[in-house]
PDB file of C-alpha atoms in Angstrom:
ATOM      1  CA  PRO A   1     -46.011  30.660   0.706  1.00 92.00           C
ATOM      2  CA  LEU A   2     -45.018  31.498   4.273  1.00 95.00           C
ATOM      3  CA  VAL A   3     -45.333  35.237   4.941  1.00 97.00           C
ATOM      4  CA  LYS A   4     -43.741  36.823   8.020  1.00 97.00           C
ATOM      5  CA  TRP A   5     -44.411  40.334   9.273  1.00 97.00           C
ATOM      6  CA  ALA A   6     -43.342  42.807  11.938  1.00 97.00           C
ATOM      7  CA  GLN A   7     -44.000  46.485  12.495  1.00 95.00           C
ATOM      8  CA  ARG A   8     -42.636  49.734  13.809  1.00 95.00           C
ATOM      9  CA  GLU A   9     -44.537  52.925  14.408  1.00 95.00           C
ATOM     10  CA  ASP A  10     -43.763  54.070  10.854  1.00 96.00           C
ATOM     11  CA  LYS A  11     -43.371  50.856   8.804  1.00 97.00           C
ATOM     12  CA  ILE A  12     -44.310  47.230   8.200  1.00 97.00           C
ATOM     13  CA  PHE A  13     -41.720  44.551   7.433  1.00 97.00           C
ATOM     14  CA  LEU A  14     -42.971  41.747   5.156  1.00 97.00           C
ATOM     15  CA  THR A  15     -40.932  38.672   4.218  1.00 97.00           C
ATOM     16  CA  ILE A  16     -42.211  36.154   1.668  1.00 96.00           C
ATOM     17  CA  GLU A  17     -40.398  32.823   1.915  1.00 95.00           C
ATOM     18  CA  VAL A  18     -40.067  31.649  -1.702  1.00 95.00           C
ATOM     19  CA  THR A  19     -36.762  30.526  -3.215  1.00 94.00           C
ATOM     20  CA  ASP A  20     -35.522  31.206  -6.752  1.00 94.00           C
ATOM     21  CA  VAL A  21     -38.472  33.409  -7.741  1.00 93.00           C
ATOM     22  CA  GLU A  22     -39.059  34.013 -11.450  1.00 93.00           C
ATOM     23  CA  GLY A  23     -41.595  36.191 -13.214  1.00 94.00           C
ATOM     24  CA  GLN A  24     -42.746  37.896 -10.040  1.00 94.00           C
ATOM     25  CA  VAL A  25     -45.492  40.495 -10.213  1.00 96.00           C
ATOM     26  CA  ILE A  26     -45.662  42.760  -7.180  1.00 96.00           C
ATOM     27  CA  ASP A  27     -48.386  45.358  -6.713  1.00 97.00           C
ATOM     28  CA  LEU A  28     -48.770  47.818  -3.860  1.00 97.00           C
ATOM     29  CA  GLN A  29     -51.656  50.265  -3.750  1.00 97.00           C
ATOM     30  CA  PRO A  30     -51.839  53.394  -1.545  1.00 97.00           C
ATOM     31  CA  THR A  31     -55.053  51.981  -0.064  1.00 97.00           C
ATOM     32  CA  GLY A  32     -52.983  49.203   1.521  1.00 97.00           C
ATOM     33  CA  VAL A  33     -53.632  46.377  -0.944  1.00 97.00           C
ATOM     34  CA  PHE A  34     -50.463  44.309  -1.452  1.00 97.00           C
ATOM     35  CA  SER A  35     -50.218  41.426  -3.905  1.00 97.00           C
ATOM     36  CA  PHE A  36     -47.491  39.118  -5.144  1.00 96.00           C
ATOM     37  CA  THR A  37     -47.488  36.317  -7.724  1.00 96.00           C
ATOM     38  CA  GLY A  38     -44.532  34.390  -9.097  1.00 95.00           C
ATOM     39  CA  LYS A  39     -43.017  30.985  -9.722  1.00 95.00           C
ATOM     40  CA  GLY A  40     -40.436  29.616  -7.330  1.00 95.00           C
ATOM     41  CA  GLY A  41     -39.155  26.790  -5.223  1.00 92.00           C
ATOM     42  CA  PRO A  42     -37.308  23.668  -6.323  1.00 90.00           C
ATOM     43  CA  ALA A  43     -37.966  22.198  -9.765  1.00 88.00           C
ATOM     44  CA  PRO A  44     -40.607  21.900 -10.959  1.00 93.00           C
ATOM     45  CA  LYS A  45     -41.326  25.470  -9.891  1.00 93.00           C
ATOM     46  CA  GLN A  46     -44.755  26.181  -8.437  1.00 95.00           C
ATOM     47  CA  THR A  47     -46.885  29.278  -8.849  1.00 96.00           C
ATOM     48  CA  PHE A  48     -47.335  31.223  -5.615  1.00 95.00           C
ATOM     49  CA  GLY A  49     -49.593  34.130  -4.803  1.00 95.00           C
ATOM     50  CA  VAL A  50     -50.366  36.371  -1.836  1.00 96.00           C
ATOM     51  CA  LYS A  51     -52.911  39.162  -1.492  1.00 96.00           C
ATOM     52  CA  LEU A  52     -53.147  41.245   1.664  1.00 97.00           C
ATOM     53  CA  GLU A  53     -55.593  44.028   2.442  1.00 97.00           C
ATOM     54  CA  LEU A  54     -53.535  45.855   5.038  1.00 97.00           C
ATOM     55  CA  TYR A  55     -54.978  47.577   8.096  1.00 97.00           C
ATOM     56  CA  GLY A  56     -53.960  51.071   6.954  1.00 97.00           C
ATOM     57  CA  GLU A  57     -52.767  53.075   3.994  1.00 97.00           C
ATOM     58  CA  ILE A  58     -49.216  52.840   2.618  1.00 97.00           C
ATOM     59  CA  ASP A  59     -46.803  55.408   1.152  1.00 97.00           C
ATOM     60  CA  VAL A  60     -45.998  53.519  -2.048  1.00 97.00           C
ATOM     61  CA  GLU A  61     -43.188  55.866  -3.173  1.00 96.00           C
ATOM     62  CA  ALA A  62     -41.242  55.586   0.109  1.00 97.00           C
ATOM     63  CA  SER A  63     -41.657  51.801   0.441  1.00 97.00           C
ATOM     64  CA  LYS A  64     -38.763  49.493  -0.531  1.00 97.00           C
ATOM     65  CA  ARG A  65     -38.221  45.906  -1.616  1.00 96.00           C
ATOM     66  CA  LEU A  66     -35.361  43.458  -1.999  1.00 95.00           C
ATOM     67  CA  VAL A  67     -35.616  40.161  -3.847  1.00 92.00           C
ATOM     68  CA  ASN A  68     -32.853  37.583  -3.428  1.00 92.00           C
ATOM     69  CA  SER A  69     -32.553  33.867  -4.175  1.00 91.00           C
ATOM     70  CA  ASN A  70     -34.074  32.815  -0.830  1.00 92.00           C
ATOM     71  CA  ARG A  71     -36.929  35.240  -0.146  1.00 95.00           C
ATOM     72  CA  LEU A  72     -38.543  38.589  -0.857  1.00 96.00           C
ATOM     73  CA  PHE A  73     -38.255  41.442   1.659  1.00 97.00           C
ATOM     74  CA  PHE A  74     -40.504  44.490   1.801  1.00 97.00           C
ATOM     75  CA  THR A  75     -40.445  47.594   3.968  1.00 97.00           C
ATOM     76  CA  LEU A  76     -43.837  49.211   3.606  1.00 97.00           C
ATOM     77  CA  ILE A  77     -44.002  52.775   4.941  1.00 97.00           C
ATOM     78  CA  LYS A  78     -47.226  53.611   6.768  1.00 97.00           C
ATOM     79  CA  LYS A  79     -49.007  56.728   5.547  1.00 97.00           C
ATOM     80  CA  ASP A  80     -50.025  57.569   9.127  1.00 96.00           C
ATOM     81  CA  GLU A  81     -47.629  56.661  11.937  1.00 96.00           C
ATOM     82  CA  GLY A  82     -48.825  54.493  14.778  1.00 95.00           C
ATOM     83  CA  TYR A  83     -48.929  50.832  15.725  1.00 94.00           C
ATOM     84  CA  TRP A  84     -51.614  48.771  14.038  1.00 95.00           C
ATOM     85  CA  PRO A  85     -53.608  46.310  16.177  1.00 95.00           C
ATOM     86  CA  HIS A  86     -53.141  43.665  13.425  1.00 95.00           C
ATOM     87  CA  LEU A  87     -51.720  43.437   9.915  1.00 96.00           C
ATOM     88  CA  MET A  88     -54.845  43.078   7.828  1.00 96.00           C
ATOM     89  CA  LYS A  89     -57.975  45.185   7.623  1.00 95.00           C
ATOM     90  CA  VAL A  90     -60.125  42.228   8.688  1.00 95.00           C
ATOM     91  CA  LYS A  91     -58.643  40.397  11.659  1.00 93.00           C
ATOM     92  CA  THR A  92     -58.255  36.763  10.578  1.00 91.00           C
ATOM     93  CA  LYS A  93     -55.878  33.957  11.477  1.00 92.00           C
ATOM     94  CA  GLU A  94     -54.126  32.537   8.401  1.00 94.00           C
ATOM     95  CA  HIS A  95     -51.871  29.465   8.668  1.00 95.00           C
ATOM     96  CA  TRP A  96     -49.366  30.963   6.211  1.00 96.00           C
ATOM     97  CA  LEU A  97     -49.055  34.333   8.009  1.00 96.00           C
ATOM     98  CA  LYS A  98     -46.626  34.465  10.975  1.00 96.00           C
ATOM     99  CA  ILE A  99     -45.035  37.132  13.152  1.00 95.00           C
ATOM    100  CA  ASP A 100     -41.365  37.757  12.332  1.00 96.00           C
ATOM    101  CA  PHE A 101     -39.942  37.683  15.858  1.00 93.00           C
ATOM    102  CA  ASP A 102     -36.454  38.534  14.532  1.00 92.00           C
ATOM    103  CA  LYS A 103     -37.762  41.986  13.575  1.00 92.00           C
ATOM    104  CA  TRP A 104     -40.672  42.385  15.988  1.00 86.00           C
ATOM    105  CA  LYS A 105     -40.608  45.291  18.405  1.00 82.00           C
ATOM    106  CA  ASP A 106     -43.346  46.305  20.822  1.00 77.00           C
ATOM    107  CA  GLU A 107     -44.486  49.905  21.164  1.00 75.00           C
ATOM    108  CA  ASP A 108     -42.681  50.331  24.499  1.00 73.00           C
ATOM    109  CA  ASP A 109     -39.327  48.815  23.380  1.00 70.00           C
ATOM    110  CA  ASP A 110     -36.254  50.987  22.782  1.00 63.00           C
ATOM    111  CA  GLU A 111     -35.942  52.312  19.258  1.00 57.00           C
ATOM    112  CA  ASP A 112     -32.114  52.059  19.520  1.00 55.00           C
ATOM    113  CA  GLU A 113     -32.224  48.379  18.564  1.00 54.00           C
ATOM    114  CA  LYS A 114     -33.853  48.755  15.142  1.00 51.00           C
ATOM    115  CA  PRO A 115     -32.853  46.031  12.677  1.00 51.00           C
ATOM    116  CA  ASP A 116     -31.377  46.910   9.333  1.00 49.00           C
ATOM    117  CA  ASP A 117     -34.266  46.656   6.879  1.00 53.00           C
ATOM    118  CA  TYR A 118     -32.446  44.392   4.453  1.00 49.00           C
ATOM    119  CA  ASN A 119     -29.828  42.654   6.602  1.00 50.00           C
ATOM    120  CA  PRO A 120     -31.876  39.737   7.916  1.00 48.00           C
ATOM    121  CA  GLY A 121     -29.002  37.310   8.352  1.00 48.00           C
ATOM    122  CA  GLY A 122     -26.641  39.851   9.847  1.00 46.00           C
ATOM    123  CA  MET A 123     -23.631  38.349   8.052  1.00 45.00           C
ATOM    124  CA  GLU A 124     -23.661  40.061   4.635  1.00 50.00           C
ATOM    125  CA  ASN A 125     -20.870  42.526   5.521  1.00 50.00           C
ATOM    126  CA  PHE A 126     -18.977  40.222   7.887  1.00 51.00           C
ATOM    127  CA  ASP A 127     -15.203  40.250   7.353  1.00 57.00           C
ATOM    128  CA  MET A 128     -13.493  37.211   8.928  1.00 55.00           C
ATOM    129  CA  GLN A 129      -9.976  38.507   8.156  1.00 59.00           C
ATOM    130  CA  GLN A 130     -10.691  41.795   9.903  1.00 60.00           C
ATOM    131  CA  MET A 131     -12.075  39.967  12.939  1.00 56.00           C
ATOM    132  CA  MET A 132      -9.018  37.676  13.124  1.00 56.00           C
ATOM    133  CA  ALA A 133      -6.653  40.662  12.813  1.00 59.00           C
ATOM    134  CA  GLN A 134      -8.438  42.371  15.690  1.00 58.00           C
ATOM    135  CA  MET A 135      -8.039  39.200  17.771  1.00 55.00           C
ATOM    136  CA  GLY A 136      -4.300  38.919  17.085  1.00 55.00           C
ATOM    137  CA  ALA A 137      -4.602  36.498  14.137  1.00 50.00           C
ATOM    138  CA  GLY A 138      -5.992  33.703  16.250  1.00 47.00           C
ATOM    139  CA  GLY A 139      -3.358  33.975  18.988  1.00 48.00           C
ATOM    140  CA  GLY A 140      -5.754  35.175  21.657  1.00 47.00           C
ATOM    141  CA  MET A 141      -6.844  38.650  22.538  1.00 49.00           C
ATOM    142  CA  PRO A 142      -3.983  41.159  22.367  1.00 49.00           C
ATOM    143  CA  GLY A 143      -3.003  42.728  25.667  1.00 50.00           C
ATOM    144  CA  MET A 144      -4.960  40.228  27.748  1.00 49.00           C
ATOM    145  CA  GLY A 145      -1.944  38.560  29.437  1.00 51.00           C
ATOM    146  CA  GLY A 146      -2.610  35.753  31.882  1.00 51.00           C
ATOM    147  CA  MET A 147      -5.676  35.236  34.006  1.00 50.00           C
ATOM    148  CA  PRO A 148      -5.750  36.904  37.444  1.00 53.00           C
ATOM    149  CA  GLY A 149      -4.055  34.770  40.110  1.00 51.00           C
ATOM    150  CA  MET A 150      -2.224  32.734  37.492  1.00 47.00           C
ATOM    151  CA  GLY A 151       1.211  34.286  37.978  1.00 49.00           C
ATOM    152  CA  GLY A 152       3.609  34.775  35.102  1.00 50.00           C
ATOM    153  CA  GLY A 153       3.719  31.148  33.990  1.00 54.00           C
ATOM    154  CA  GLY A 154       0.034  30.701  33.425  1.00 58.00           C
ATOM    155  CA  MET A 155      -0.290  27.985  36.101  1.00 60.00           C
ATOM    156  CA  PRO A 156      -2.693  28.161  39.050  1.00 64.00           C
ATOM    157  CA  PRO A 157      -1.072  28.867  42.447  1.00 65.00           C
ATOM    158  CA  GLY A 158       0.521  25.753  43.937  1.00 66.00           C
ATOM    159  CA  MET A 159       1.037  23.996  40.571  1.00 66.00           C
ATOM    160  CA  GLU A 160       4.017  26.021  39.251  1.00 66.00           C
ATOM    161  CA  GLY A 161       6.660  23.378  40.034  1.00 67.00           C
ATOM    162  CA  MET A 162       4.738  20.232  39.060  1.00 66.00           C
ATOM    163  CA  ASP A 163       6.320  17.853  36.528  1.00 66.00           C
ATOM    164  CA  PHE A 164       3.562  16.922  34.133  1.00 61.00           C
ATOM    165  CA  GLY A 165       5.953  14.790  32.042  1.00 59.00           C
ATOM    166  CA  SER A 166       5.815  12.018  34.638  1.00 60.00           C
ATOM    167  CA  MET A 167       2.066  11.605  34.149  1.00 62.00           C
ATOM    168  CA  GLY A 168       2.342   9.714  30.857  1.00 60.00           C
ATOM    169  CA  GLY A 169       0.943  10.911  27.578  1.00 60.00           C
ATOM    170  CA  ALA A 170       2.769  11.308  24.307  1.00 59.00           C
ATOM    171  CA  PRO A 171       6.221   9.599  24.246  1.00 58.00           C
ATOM    172  CA  ASP A 172       9.418  11.634  24.407  1.00 58.00           C
ATOM    173  CA  GLU A 173      12.813  10.566  23.024  1.00 58.00           C
ATOM    174  CA  ASP A 174      13.877   9.427  26.524  1.00 57.00           C
ATOM    175  CA  ASP A 175      10.856   7.171  27.083  1.00 60.00           C
ATOM    176  CA  GLN A 176      11.645   3.445  27.287  1.00 64.00           C
ATOM    177  CA  ALA A 177       9.556   0.657  25.782  1.00 65.00           C
ATOM    178  CA  ASP A 178       6.993  -0.805  28.169  1.00 64.00           C
ATOM    179  CA  SER A 179       5.558  -4.335  28.193  1.00 63.00           C
ATOM    180  CA  ASP A 180       2.213  -3.026  26.922  1.00 64.00           C
ATOM    181  CA  ASP A 181       3.719  -1.173  23.915  1.00 66.00           C
ATOM    182  CA  GLY A 182       3.139  -4.130  21.522  1.00 70.00           C
ATOM    183  CA  ASP A 183       0.999  -4.036  18.415  1.00 75.00           C
ATOM    184  CA  MET A 184      -2.735  -3.703  18.876  1.00 74.00           C
ATOM    185  CA  PRO A 185      -4.807  -6.737  17.828  1.00 78.00           C
ATOM    186  CA  GLU A 186      -6.860  -6.418  14.623  1.00 80.00           C
ATOM    187  CA  LEU A 187     -10.414  -5.202  15.002  1.00 80.00           C
ATOM    188  CA  GLU A 188     -13.104  -7.615  13.913  1.00 71.00           C
TER     189      GLU A 188
END
């Protein structure tokens, strides 16, 4: 399966992209050996497996995991803080192992922008009703008024007195029939 990873000074984020996992066996050793096996994907389900010998040791007790219907998330706590030069003990390039740029942070980046460990989509706690109430129930932003230079009527300067009704558009009750108001010919 596709495995994505990112790191902080104190932890490694691992994401295994397998849907509808059943019968998963997950093993994490303090020496930094991580393994996963399980069946998943669309029917017929396939057997997947991953084994990683990580660059450093892991605090197994402090590490966390979350398994949902789309993927498996792991936050592996490093035993010794510090950025690793690569994920695995032996530096190799695997086609199934990718950097998770959504969670990646370089050593010199601000720590204020840390992602929530288990909120990858960012929408789990989103409340549309609350957002709409804050925006005035869809009627625009409360207290915003008109745009600068628009005057009280909302029209740009110089256009306040224009009669837009004489420009055509939807018929009013006082519109008269025109010669081109006949039925449209059938489409072929």
